């Protein structure tokens, strides 16, 4: 959800998980290329 990101901050609207937005993106990319996101 685009609403989860506010500048450099990522906060999940569903569960409240908070992390730096760029780090969250890097984690998502790493999961996607490793096959863990499936």
Short mmCIF file of N, CA and C in Angstrom, two decimals:
data_model
loop_
_atom_site.label_atom_id
_atom_site.label_comp_id
_atom_site.label_asym_id
_atom_site.label_seq_id
_atom_site.Cartn_x
_atom_site.Cartn_y
_atom_site.Cartn_z
N UNK A 1 0.83 -1.19 0.00
CA UNK A 1 0.00 0.00 0.00
C UNK A 1 0.87 1.25 0.00
N UNK A 2 0.56 2.18 -0.87
CA UNK A 2 1.33 3.43 -0.91
C UNK A 2 1.18 4.22 0.39
N UNK A 3 0.07 4.06 1.07
CA UNK A 3 -0.16 4.78 2.32
C UNK A 3 0.79 4.33 3.43
N UNK A 4 1.45 3.17 3.26
CA UNK A 4 2.38 2.67 4.27
C UNK A 4 3.67 3.49 4.31
N UNK A 5 3.99 4.17 3.21
CA UNK A 5 5.24 4.91 3.14
C UNK A 5 4.99 6.41 3.32
N UNK A 6 5.77 7.02 4.20
CA UNK A 6 5.71 8.45 4.43
C UNK A 6 7.15 8.96 4.41
N UNK A 7 7.60 9.40 3.25
CA UNK A 7 9.00 9.85 3.13
C UNK A 7 9.94 8.68 3.31
N UNK A 8 10.82 8.78 4.31
CA UNK A 8 11.79 7.71 4.55
C UNK A 8 11.27 6.68 5.55
N UNK A 9 10.05 6.82 5.99
CA UNK A 9 9.49 5.91 6.98
C UNK A 9 8.45 4.99 6.36
N UNK A 10 8.54 3.71 6.72
CA UNK A 10 7.55 2.74 6.31
C UNK A 10 6.85 2.25 7.57
N UNK A 11 5.53 2.31 7.56
CA UNK A 11 4.75 1.78 8.68
C UNK A 11 3.54 1.06 8.12
N UNK A 12 3.46 -0.24 8.37
CA UNK A 12 2.36 -1.05 7.88
C UNK A 12 1.07 -0.61 8.56
N UNK A 13 0.07 -0.26 7.76
CA UNK A 13 -1.21 0.18 8.30
C UNK A 13 -1.98 -0.97 8.94
N UNK A 14 -1.62 -2.19 8.57
CA UNK A 14 -2.33 -3.37 9.06
C UNK A 14 -1.77 -3.85 10.41
N UNK A 15 -0.45 -3.98 10.50
CA UNK A 15 0.14 -4.57 11.72
C UNK A 15 0.98 -3.60 12.54
N UNK A 16 1.33 -2.43 11.97
CA UNK A 16 2.12 -1.46 12.71
C UNK A 16 3.63 -1.62 12.59
N UNK A 17 4.09 -2.58 11.79
CA UNK A 17 5.52 -2.80 11.57
C UNK A 17 6.15 -1.52 11.04
N UNK A 18 7.27 -1.10 11.63
CA UNK A 18 7.94 0.14 11.24
C UNK A 18 9.40 -0.14 10.91
N UNK A 19 9.87 0.48 9.80
CA UNK A 19 11.25 0.31 9.34
C UNK A 19 11.57 1.46 8.38
N UNK A 20 12.85 1.70 8.16
CA UNK A 20 13.27 2.69 7.17
C UNK A 20 12.76 2.21 5.81
N UNK A 21 12.13 3.08 5.05
CA UNK A 21 11.48 2.69 3.79
C UNK A 21 12.46 2.08 2.80
N UNK A 22 13.66 2.62 2.69
CA UNK A 22 14.64 2.08 1.74
C UNK A 22 15.12 0.70 2.16
N UNK A 23 15.28 0.49 3.45
CA UNK A 23 15.67 -0.84 3.94
C UNK A 23 14.56 -1.84 3.67
N UNK A 24 13.33 -1.44 3.86
CA UNK A 24 12.20 -2.31 3.57
C UNK A 24 12.19 -2.68 2.08
N UNK A 25 12.45 -1.72 1.21
CA UNK A 25 12.51 -1.99 -0.21
C UNK A 25 13.62 -2.96 -0.56
N UNK A 26 14.78 -2.78 0.07
CA UNK A 26 15.91 -3.67 -0.18
C UNK A 26 15.60 -5.09 0.27
N UNK A 27 14.92 -5.22 1.39
CA UNK A 27 14.52 -6.55 1.89
C UNK A 27 13.55 -7.19 0.91
N UNK A 28 12.59 -6.42 0.41
CA UNK A 28 11.63 -6.96 -0.55
C UNK A 28 12.29 -7.41 -1.84
N UNK A 29 13.27 -6.63 -2.31
CA UNK A 29 14.01 -7.00 -3.53
C UNK A 29 14.81 -8.28 -3.28
N UNK A 30 15.48 -8.36 -2.15
CA UNK A 30 16.27 -9.55 -1.83
C UNK A 30 15.38 -10.79 -1.77
N UNK A 31 14.21 -10.66 -1.16
CA UNK A 31 13.28 -11.79 -1.10
C UNK A 31 12.82 -12.18 -2.49
N UNK A 32 12.54 -11.19 -3.34
CA UNK A 32 12.04 -11.48 -4.69
C UNK A 32 13.09 -12.23 -5.52
N UNK A 33 14.36 -11.83 -5.44
CA UNK A 33 15.37 -12.48 -6.27
C UNK A 33 15.81 -13.82 -5.69
N UNK A 34 15.57 -14.03 -4.39
CA UNK A 34 15.96 -15.31 -3.79
C UNK A 34 14.84 -16.33 -3.85
N UNK A 35 13.64 -15.87 -4.24
CA UNK A 35 12.50 -16.78 -4.33
C UNK A 35 11.73 -16.92 -3.03
N UNK A 36 12.07 -16.16 -1.99
CA UNK A 36 11.40 -16.27 -0.71
C UNK A 36 10.06 -15.54 -0.65
N UNK A 37 9.79 -14.69 -1.63
CA UNK A 37 8.55 -13.91 -1.58
C UNK A 37 7.34 -14.71 -2.07
N UNK A 38 7.58 -15.84 -2.67
CA UNK A 38 6.48 -16.65 -3.23
C UNK A 38 5.71 -17.39 -2.16
#
